[in-house]
Coordinates of N, CA and C in Angstrom, one line a residue:
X1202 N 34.3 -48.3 20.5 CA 33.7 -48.7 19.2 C 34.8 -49.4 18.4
X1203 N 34.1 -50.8 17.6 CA 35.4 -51.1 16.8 C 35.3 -50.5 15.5
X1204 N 36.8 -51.1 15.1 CA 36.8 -50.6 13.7 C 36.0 -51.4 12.6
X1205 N 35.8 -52.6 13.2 CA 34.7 -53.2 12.2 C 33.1 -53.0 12.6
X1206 N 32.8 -51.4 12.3 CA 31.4 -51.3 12.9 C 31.0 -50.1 11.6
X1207 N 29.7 -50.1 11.5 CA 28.5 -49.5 10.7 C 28.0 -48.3 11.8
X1208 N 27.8 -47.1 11.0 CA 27.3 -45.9 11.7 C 26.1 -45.3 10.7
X1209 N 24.7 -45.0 11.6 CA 23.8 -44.6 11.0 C 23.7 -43.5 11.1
X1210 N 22.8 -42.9 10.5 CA 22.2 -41.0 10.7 C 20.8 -41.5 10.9
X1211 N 20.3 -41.1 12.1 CA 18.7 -41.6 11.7 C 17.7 -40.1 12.6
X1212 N 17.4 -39.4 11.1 CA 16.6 -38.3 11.3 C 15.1 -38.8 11.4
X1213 N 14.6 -39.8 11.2 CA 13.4 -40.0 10.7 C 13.1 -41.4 11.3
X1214 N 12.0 -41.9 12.1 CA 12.3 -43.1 12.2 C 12.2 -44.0 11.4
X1215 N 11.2 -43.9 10.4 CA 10.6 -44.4 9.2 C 11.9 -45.2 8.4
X1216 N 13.5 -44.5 9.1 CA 14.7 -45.0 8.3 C 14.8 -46.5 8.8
X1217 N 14.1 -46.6 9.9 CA 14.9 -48.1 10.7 C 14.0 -49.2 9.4
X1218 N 12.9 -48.6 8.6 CA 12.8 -50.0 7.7 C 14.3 -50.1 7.1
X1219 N 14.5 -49.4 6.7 CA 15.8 -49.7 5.7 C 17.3 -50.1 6.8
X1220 N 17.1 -49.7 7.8 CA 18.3 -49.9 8.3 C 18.4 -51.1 9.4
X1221 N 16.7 -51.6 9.9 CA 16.9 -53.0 10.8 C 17.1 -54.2 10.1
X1222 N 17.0 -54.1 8.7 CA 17.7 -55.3 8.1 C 19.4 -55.3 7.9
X1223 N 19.8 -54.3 7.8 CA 21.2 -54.3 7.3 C 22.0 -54.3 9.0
X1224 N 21.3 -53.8 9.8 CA 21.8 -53.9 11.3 C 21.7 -55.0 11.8
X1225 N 20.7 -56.2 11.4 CA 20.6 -57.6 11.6 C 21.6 -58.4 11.1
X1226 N 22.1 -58.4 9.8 CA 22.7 -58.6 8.9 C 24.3 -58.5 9.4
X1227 N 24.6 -57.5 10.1 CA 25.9 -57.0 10.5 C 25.9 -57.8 11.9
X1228 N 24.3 -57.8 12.7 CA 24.9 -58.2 13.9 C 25.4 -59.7 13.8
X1229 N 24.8 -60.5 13.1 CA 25.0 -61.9 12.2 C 26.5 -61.9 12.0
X1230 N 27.0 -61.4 11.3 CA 28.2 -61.4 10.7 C 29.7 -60.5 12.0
X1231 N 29.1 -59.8 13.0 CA 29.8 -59.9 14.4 C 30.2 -57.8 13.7
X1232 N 29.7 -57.7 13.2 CA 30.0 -56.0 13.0 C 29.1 -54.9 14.1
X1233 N 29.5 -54.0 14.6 CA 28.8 -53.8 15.6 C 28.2 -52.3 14.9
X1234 N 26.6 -51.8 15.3 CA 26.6 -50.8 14.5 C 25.7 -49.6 15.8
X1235 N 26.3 -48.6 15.2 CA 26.4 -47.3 15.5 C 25.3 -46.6 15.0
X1236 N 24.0 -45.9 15.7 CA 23.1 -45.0 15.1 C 22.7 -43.7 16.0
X1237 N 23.0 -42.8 15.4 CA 23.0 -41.8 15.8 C 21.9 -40.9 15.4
X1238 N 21.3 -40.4 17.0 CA 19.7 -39.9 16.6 C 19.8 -38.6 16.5
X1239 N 19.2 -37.9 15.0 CA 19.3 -36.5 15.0 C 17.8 -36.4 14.7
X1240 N 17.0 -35.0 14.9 CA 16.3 -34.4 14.7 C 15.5 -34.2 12.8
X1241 N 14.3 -34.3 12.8 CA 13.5 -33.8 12.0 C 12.7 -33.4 12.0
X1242 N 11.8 -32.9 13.5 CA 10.8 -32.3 14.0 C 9.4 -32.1 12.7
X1243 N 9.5 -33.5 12.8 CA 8.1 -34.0 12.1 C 7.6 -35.7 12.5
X1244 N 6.5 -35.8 12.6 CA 5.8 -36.7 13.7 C 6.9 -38.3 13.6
X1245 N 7.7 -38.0 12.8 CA 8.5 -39.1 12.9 C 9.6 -39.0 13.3
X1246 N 10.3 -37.9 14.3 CA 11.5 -37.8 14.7 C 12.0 -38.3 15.6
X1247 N 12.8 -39.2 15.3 CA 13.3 -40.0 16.3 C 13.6 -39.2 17.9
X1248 N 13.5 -38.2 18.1 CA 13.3 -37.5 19.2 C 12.3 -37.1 20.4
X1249 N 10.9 -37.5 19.4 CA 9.4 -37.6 20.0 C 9.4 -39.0 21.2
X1250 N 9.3 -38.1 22.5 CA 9.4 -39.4 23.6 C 9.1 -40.5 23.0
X1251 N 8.3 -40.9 22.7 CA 7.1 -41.7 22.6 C 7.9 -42.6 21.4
X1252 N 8.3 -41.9 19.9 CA 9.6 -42.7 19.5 C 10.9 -43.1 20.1
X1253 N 11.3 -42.1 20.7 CA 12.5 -42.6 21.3 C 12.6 -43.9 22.5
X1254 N 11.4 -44.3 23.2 CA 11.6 -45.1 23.8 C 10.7 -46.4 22.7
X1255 N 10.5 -46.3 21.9 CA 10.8 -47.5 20.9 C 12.1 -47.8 20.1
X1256 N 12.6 -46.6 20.0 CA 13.9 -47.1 19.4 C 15.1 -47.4 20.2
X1257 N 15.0 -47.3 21.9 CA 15.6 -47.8 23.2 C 14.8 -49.4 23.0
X1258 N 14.0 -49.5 23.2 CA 13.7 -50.9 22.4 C 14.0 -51.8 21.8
X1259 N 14.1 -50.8 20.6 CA 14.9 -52.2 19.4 C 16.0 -51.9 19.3
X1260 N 16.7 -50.8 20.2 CA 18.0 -51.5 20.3 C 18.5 -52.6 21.0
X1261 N 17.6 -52.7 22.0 CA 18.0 -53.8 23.0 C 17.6 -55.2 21.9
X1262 N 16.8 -55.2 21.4 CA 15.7 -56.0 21.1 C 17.4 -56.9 19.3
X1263 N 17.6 -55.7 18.4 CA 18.2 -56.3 17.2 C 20.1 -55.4 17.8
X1264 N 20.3 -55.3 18.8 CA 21.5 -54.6 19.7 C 22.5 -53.7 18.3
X1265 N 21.8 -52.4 18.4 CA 22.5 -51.5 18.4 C 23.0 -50.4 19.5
X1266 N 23.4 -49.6 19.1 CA 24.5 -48.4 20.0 C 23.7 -47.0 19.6
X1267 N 23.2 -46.0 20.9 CA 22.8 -45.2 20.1 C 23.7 -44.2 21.2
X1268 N 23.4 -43.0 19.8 CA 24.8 -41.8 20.2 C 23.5 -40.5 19.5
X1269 N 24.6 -39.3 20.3 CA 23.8 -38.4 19.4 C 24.3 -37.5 18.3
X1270 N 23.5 -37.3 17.7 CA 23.8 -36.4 16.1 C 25.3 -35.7 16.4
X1271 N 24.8 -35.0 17.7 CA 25.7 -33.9 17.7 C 27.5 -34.3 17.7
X1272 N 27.4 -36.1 18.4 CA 28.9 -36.3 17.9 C 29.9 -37.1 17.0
X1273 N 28.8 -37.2 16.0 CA 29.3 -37.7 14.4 C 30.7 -37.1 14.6
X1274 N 30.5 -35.6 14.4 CA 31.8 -35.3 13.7 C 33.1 -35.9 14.1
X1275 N 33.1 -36.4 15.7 CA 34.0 -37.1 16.1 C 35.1 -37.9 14.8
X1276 N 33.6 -39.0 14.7 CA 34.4 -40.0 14.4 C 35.1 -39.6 13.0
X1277 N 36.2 -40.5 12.5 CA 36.6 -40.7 11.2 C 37.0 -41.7 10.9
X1278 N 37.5 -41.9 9.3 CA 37.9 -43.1 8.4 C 36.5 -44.5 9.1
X1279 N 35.3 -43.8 9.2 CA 33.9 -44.7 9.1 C 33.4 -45.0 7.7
X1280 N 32.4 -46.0 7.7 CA 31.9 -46.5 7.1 C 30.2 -45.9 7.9
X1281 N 29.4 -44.8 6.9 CA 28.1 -44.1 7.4 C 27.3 -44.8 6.3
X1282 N 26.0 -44.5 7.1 CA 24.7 -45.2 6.1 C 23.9 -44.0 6.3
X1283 N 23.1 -43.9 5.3 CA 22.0 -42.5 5.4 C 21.1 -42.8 4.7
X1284 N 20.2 -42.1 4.6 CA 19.1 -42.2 3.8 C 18.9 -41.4 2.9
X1285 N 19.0 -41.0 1.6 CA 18.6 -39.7 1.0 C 19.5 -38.3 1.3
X1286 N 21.2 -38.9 1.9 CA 21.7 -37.7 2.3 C 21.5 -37.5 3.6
X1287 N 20.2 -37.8 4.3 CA 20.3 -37.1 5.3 C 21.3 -36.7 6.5
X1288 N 21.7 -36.2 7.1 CA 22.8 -35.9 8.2 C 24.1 -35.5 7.9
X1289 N 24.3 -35.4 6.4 CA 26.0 -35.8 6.0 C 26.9 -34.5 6.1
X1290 N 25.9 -33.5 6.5 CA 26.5 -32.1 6.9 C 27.1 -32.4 7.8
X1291 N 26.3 -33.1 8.7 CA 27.5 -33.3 9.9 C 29.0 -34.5 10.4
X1292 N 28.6 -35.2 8.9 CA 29.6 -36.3 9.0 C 31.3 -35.8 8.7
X1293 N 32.2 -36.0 9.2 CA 33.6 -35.8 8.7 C 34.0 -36.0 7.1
X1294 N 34.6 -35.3 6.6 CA 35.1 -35.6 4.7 C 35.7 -37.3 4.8
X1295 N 36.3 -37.8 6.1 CA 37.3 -38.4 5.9 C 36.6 -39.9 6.1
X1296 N 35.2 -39.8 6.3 CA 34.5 -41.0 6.2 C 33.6 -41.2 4.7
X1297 N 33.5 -42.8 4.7 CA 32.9 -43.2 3.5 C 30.7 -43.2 3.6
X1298 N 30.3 -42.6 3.2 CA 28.5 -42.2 3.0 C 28.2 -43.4 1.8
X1299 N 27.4 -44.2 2.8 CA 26.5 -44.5 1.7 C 25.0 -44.3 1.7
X1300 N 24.5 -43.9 0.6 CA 23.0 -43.1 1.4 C 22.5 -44.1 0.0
X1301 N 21.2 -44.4 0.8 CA 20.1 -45.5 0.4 C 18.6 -44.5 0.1
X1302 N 18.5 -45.0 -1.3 CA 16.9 -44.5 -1.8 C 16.1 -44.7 -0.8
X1303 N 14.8 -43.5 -0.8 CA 13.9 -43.7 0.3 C 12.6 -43.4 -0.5
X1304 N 12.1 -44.5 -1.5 CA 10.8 -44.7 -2.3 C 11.7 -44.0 -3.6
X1305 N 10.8 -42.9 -3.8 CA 11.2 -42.0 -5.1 C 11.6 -40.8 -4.7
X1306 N 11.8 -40.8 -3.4 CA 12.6 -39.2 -2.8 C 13.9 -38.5 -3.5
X1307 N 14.8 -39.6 -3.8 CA 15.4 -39.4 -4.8 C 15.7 -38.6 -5.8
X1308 N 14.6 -38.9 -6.6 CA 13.9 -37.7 -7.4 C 14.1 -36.8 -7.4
X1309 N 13.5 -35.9 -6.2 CA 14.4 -34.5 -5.5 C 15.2 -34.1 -5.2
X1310 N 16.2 -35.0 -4.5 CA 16.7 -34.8 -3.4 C 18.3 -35.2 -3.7
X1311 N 18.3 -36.2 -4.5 CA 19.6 -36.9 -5.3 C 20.8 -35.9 -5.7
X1312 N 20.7 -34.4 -6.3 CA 21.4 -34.0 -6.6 C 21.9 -32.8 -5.1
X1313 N 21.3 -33.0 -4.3 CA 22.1 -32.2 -3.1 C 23.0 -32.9 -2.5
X1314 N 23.0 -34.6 -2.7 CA 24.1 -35.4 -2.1 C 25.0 -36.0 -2.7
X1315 N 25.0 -36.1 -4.2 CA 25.9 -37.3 -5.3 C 26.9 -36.7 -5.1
X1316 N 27.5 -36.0 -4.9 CA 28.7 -34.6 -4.8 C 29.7 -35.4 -3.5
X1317 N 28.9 -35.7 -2.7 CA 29.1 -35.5 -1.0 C 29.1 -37.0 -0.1
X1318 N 28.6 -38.2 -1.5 CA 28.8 -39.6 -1.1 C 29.6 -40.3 -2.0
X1319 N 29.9 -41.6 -1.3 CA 30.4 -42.4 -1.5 C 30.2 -43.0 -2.8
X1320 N 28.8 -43.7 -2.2 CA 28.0 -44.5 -3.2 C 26.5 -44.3 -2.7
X1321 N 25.4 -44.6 -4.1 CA 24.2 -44.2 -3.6 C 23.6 -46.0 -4.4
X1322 N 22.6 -46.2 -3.1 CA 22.3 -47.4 -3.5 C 20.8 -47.5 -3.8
X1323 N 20.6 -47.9 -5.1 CA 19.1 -48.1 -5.8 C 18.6 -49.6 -5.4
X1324 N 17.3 -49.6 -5.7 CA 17.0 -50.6 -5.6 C 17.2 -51.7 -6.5
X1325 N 17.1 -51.3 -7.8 CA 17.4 -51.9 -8.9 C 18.1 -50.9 -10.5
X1326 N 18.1 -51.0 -11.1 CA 18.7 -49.8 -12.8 C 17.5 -49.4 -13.0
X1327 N 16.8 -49.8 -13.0 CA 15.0 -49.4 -13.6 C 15.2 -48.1 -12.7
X1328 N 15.0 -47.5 -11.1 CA 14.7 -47.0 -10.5 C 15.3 -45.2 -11.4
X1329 N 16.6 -45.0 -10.9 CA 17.2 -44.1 -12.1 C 17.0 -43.5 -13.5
X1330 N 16.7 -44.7 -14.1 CA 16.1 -44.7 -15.7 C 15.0 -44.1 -15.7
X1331 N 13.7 -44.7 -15.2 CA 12.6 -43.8 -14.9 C 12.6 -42.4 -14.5
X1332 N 13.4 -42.2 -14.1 CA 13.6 -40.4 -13.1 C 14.7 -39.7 -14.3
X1333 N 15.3 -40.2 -15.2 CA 15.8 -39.6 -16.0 C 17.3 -38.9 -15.7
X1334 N 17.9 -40.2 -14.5 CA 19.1 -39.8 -14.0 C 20.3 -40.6 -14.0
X1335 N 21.2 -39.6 -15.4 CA 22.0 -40.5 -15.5 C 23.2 -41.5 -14.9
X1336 N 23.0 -42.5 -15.6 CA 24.1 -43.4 -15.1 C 25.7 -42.2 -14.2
X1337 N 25.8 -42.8 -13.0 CA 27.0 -42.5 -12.1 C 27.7 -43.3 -11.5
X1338 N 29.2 -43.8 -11.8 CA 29.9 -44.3 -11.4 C 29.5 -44.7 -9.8
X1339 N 28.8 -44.2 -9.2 CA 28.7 -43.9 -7.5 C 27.4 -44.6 -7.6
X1340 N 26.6 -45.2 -8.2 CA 25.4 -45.9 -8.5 C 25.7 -47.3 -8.3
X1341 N 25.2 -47.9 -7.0 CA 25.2 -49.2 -6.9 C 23.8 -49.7 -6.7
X1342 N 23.6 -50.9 -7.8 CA 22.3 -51.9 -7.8 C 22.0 -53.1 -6.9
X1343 N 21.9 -52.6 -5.6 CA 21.8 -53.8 -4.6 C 20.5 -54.3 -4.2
X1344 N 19.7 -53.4 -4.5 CA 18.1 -53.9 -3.7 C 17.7 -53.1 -2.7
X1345 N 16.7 -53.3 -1.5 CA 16.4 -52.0 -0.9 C 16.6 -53.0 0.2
X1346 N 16.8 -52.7 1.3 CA 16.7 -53.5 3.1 C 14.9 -53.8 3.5
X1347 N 14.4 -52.8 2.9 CA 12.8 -52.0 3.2 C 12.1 -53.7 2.6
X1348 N 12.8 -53.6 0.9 CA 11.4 -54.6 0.3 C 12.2 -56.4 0.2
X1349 N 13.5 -56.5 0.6 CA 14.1 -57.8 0.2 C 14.0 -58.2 1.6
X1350 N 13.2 -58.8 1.9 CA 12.5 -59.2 3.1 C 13.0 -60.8 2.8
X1351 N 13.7 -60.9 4.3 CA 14.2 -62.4 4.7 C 12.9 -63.7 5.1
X1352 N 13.1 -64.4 4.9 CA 11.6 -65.4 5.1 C 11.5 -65.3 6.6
X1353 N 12.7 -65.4 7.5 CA 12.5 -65.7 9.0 C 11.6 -64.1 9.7
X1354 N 11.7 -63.5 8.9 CA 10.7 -62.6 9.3 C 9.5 -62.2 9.4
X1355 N 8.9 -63.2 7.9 CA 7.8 -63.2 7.6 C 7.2 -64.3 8.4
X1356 N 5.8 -64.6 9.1 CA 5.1 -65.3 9.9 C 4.1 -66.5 8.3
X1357 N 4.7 -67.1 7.9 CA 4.0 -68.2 7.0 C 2.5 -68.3 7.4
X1358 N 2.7 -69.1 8.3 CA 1.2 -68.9 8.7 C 0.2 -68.2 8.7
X1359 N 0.3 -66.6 8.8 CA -0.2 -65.4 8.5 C -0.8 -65.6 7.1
X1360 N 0.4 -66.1 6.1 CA 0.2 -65.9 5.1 C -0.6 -66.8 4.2
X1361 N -0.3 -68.1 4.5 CA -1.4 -69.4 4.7 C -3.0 -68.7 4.8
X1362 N -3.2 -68.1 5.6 CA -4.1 -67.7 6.4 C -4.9 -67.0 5.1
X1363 N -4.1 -66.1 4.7 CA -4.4 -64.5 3.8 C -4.9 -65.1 2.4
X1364 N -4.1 -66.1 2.0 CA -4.3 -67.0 1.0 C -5.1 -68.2 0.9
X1365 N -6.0 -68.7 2.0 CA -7.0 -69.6 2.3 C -8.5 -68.5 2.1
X1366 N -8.2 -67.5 3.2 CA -9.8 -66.7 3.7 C -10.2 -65.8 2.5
X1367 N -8.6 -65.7 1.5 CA -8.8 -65.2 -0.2 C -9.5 -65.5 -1.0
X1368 N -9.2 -67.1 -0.9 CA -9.5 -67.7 -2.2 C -8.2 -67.7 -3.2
X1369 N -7.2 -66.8 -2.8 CA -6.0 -66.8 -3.8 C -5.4 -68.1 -3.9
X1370 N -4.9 -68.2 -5.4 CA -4.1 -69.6 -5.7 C -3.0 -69.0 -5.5
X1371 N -1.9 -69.7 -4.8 CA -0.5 -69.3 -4.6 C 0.3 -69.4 -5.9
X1372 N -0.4 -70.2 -6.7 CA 0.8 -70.7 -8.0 C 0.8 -69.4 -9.3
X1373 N -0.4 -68.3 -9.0 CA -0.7 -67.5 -10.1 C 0.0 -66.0 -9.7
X1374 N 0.4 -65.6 -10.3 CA 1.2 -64.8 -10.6 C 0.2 -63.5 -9.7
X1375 N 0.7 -62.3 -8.8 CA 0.0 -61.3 -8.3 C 0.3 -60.1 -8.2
X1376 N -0.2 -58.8 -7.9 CA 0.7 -57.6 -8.0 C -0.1 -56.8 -7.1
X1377 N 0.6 -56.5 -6.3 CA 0.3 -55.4 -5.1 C 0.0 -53.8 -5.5
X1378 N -0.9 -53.3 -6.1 CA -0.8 -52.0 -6.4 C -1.4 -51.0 -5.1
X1379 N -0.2 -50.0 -5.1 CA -1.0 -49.4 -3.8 C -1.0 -47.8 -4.6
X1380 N -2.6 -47.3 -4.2 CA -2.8 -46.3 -4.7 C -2.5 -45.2 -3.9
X1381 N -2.7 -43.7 -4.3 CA -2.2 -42.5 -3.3 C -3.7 -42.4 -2.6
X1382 N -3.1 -41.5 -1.8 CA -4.5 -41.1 -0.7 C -5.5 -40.6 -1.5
X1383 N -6.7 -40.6 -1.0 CA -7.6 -40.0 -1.5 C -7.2 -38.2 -2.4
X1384 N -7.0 -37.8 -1.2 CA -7.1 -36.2 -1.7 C -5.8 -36.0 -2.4
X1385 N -4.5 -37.4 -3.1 CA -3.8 -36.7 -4.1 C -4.1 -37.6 -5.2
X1386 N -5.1 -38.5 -5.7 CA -5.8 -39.5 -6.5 C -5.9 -38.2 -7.9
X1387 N -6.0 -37.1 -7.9 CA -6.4 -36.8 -9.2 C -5.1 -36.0 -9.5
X1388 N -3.6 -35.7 -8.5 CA -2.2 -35.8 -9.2 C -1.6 -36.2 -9.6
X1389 N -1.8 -37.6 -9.4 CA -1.2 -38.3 -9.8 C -1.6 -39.6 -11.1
X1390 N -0.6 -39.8 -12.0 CA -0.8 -41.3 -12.9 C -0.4 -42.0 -12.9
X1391 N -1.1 -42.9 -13.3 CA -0.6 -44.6 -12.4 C 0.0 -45.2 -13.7
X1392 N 0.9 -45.6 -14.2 CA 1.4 -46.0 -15.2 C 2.1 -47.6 -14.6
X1393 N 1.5 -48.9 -15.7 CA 1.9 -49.9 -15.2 C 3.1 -50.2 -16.6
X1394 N 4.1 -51.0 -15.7 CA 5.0 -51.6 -16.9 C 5.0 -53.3 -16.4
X1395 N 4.9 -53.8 -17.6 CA 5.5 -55.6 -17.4 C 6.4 -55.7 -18.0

């Protein structure tokens, strides 16, 4: 493994939104990256056959390295990516954590890790403010991997398509609201800001 390489924790698969951009990104720029599959024994564990041979997949497919949980502790003086903290119990003191928001998980979850990382990366200042958590030196405003979607990804034509069989004008301004499930519609309030 080189020293110019990226190491993941990926308890969940649901993390590879946030982390097949930034693993694209690295393979681009000749950094080699490291993800290591641990356990969350919930329908998204990267451990469920049936995931795991998709994420044998897209490693071949966007070439990553996979290792397992159990030999983080190995490495040191890395550079780790995580999601919300996750895995960092098992990471070495002597590596650098950066753990990336995962929606508004945050919320909860933010004060079991600020202690224990590096840096925690928001999507924007808005995100924090709203949650009522203050400004920290360790707070970086970069964007999310999940929503800053590269054009070569996106299929134009698809979208041509979505925007013809609409009726949408492309030039008018639009907003994607996505609502909760049915059965948590009366917990929740939908509060819009412009």
């Amino acid at each position: 493994m080189k020293n110019n390489s990226l190491y993941f924790i990926l308890t969940e698969c649901t993390f590879l939104r946030y982390y097949g951009p930034i693993i694209e990104a690295a393979k681009n720029n000749k950094i080699e990256c490291n993800v290591f599959l641990g356990r969350s024994n919930k329908y998204n564990c990267p451990r469920i056959d049936k995931n795991k041979k998709q994420i044998d997949t897209l490693s071949k497919e966007i070439s990553f390295n996979i290792l397992d949980i159990s030999d983080v502790a190995h490495f040191k003086n890395r550079n780790f990516i995580t999601v919300e903290g996750c895995g960092i119990k098992n990471i070495h003191e002597s590596n650098r954590i950066y753990s990336l928001t995962y929606m508004t998980d945050f919320n909860t979850l933010y004060k079991k890790y600020i202690d224990k990382v590096h840096s925690v990366i928001f999507p924007n200042k808005v995100f924090p403010v709203l949650y009522d958590i203050k400004y920290h030196e360790k707070h970086l405003y970069l964007g999310s991997p999940k929503y800053d979607i590269i054009n070569k990804i996106i299929n134009i034509e698809k979208i041509e398509k979505v925007y013809r069989e609409n009726s949408i004008n492309r030039d008018n301004k639009k907003a994607l609201l996505l609502f909760p499930r049915n059965r948590d519609i009366n917990s929740n309030a939908i509060t819009f800001y412009f």
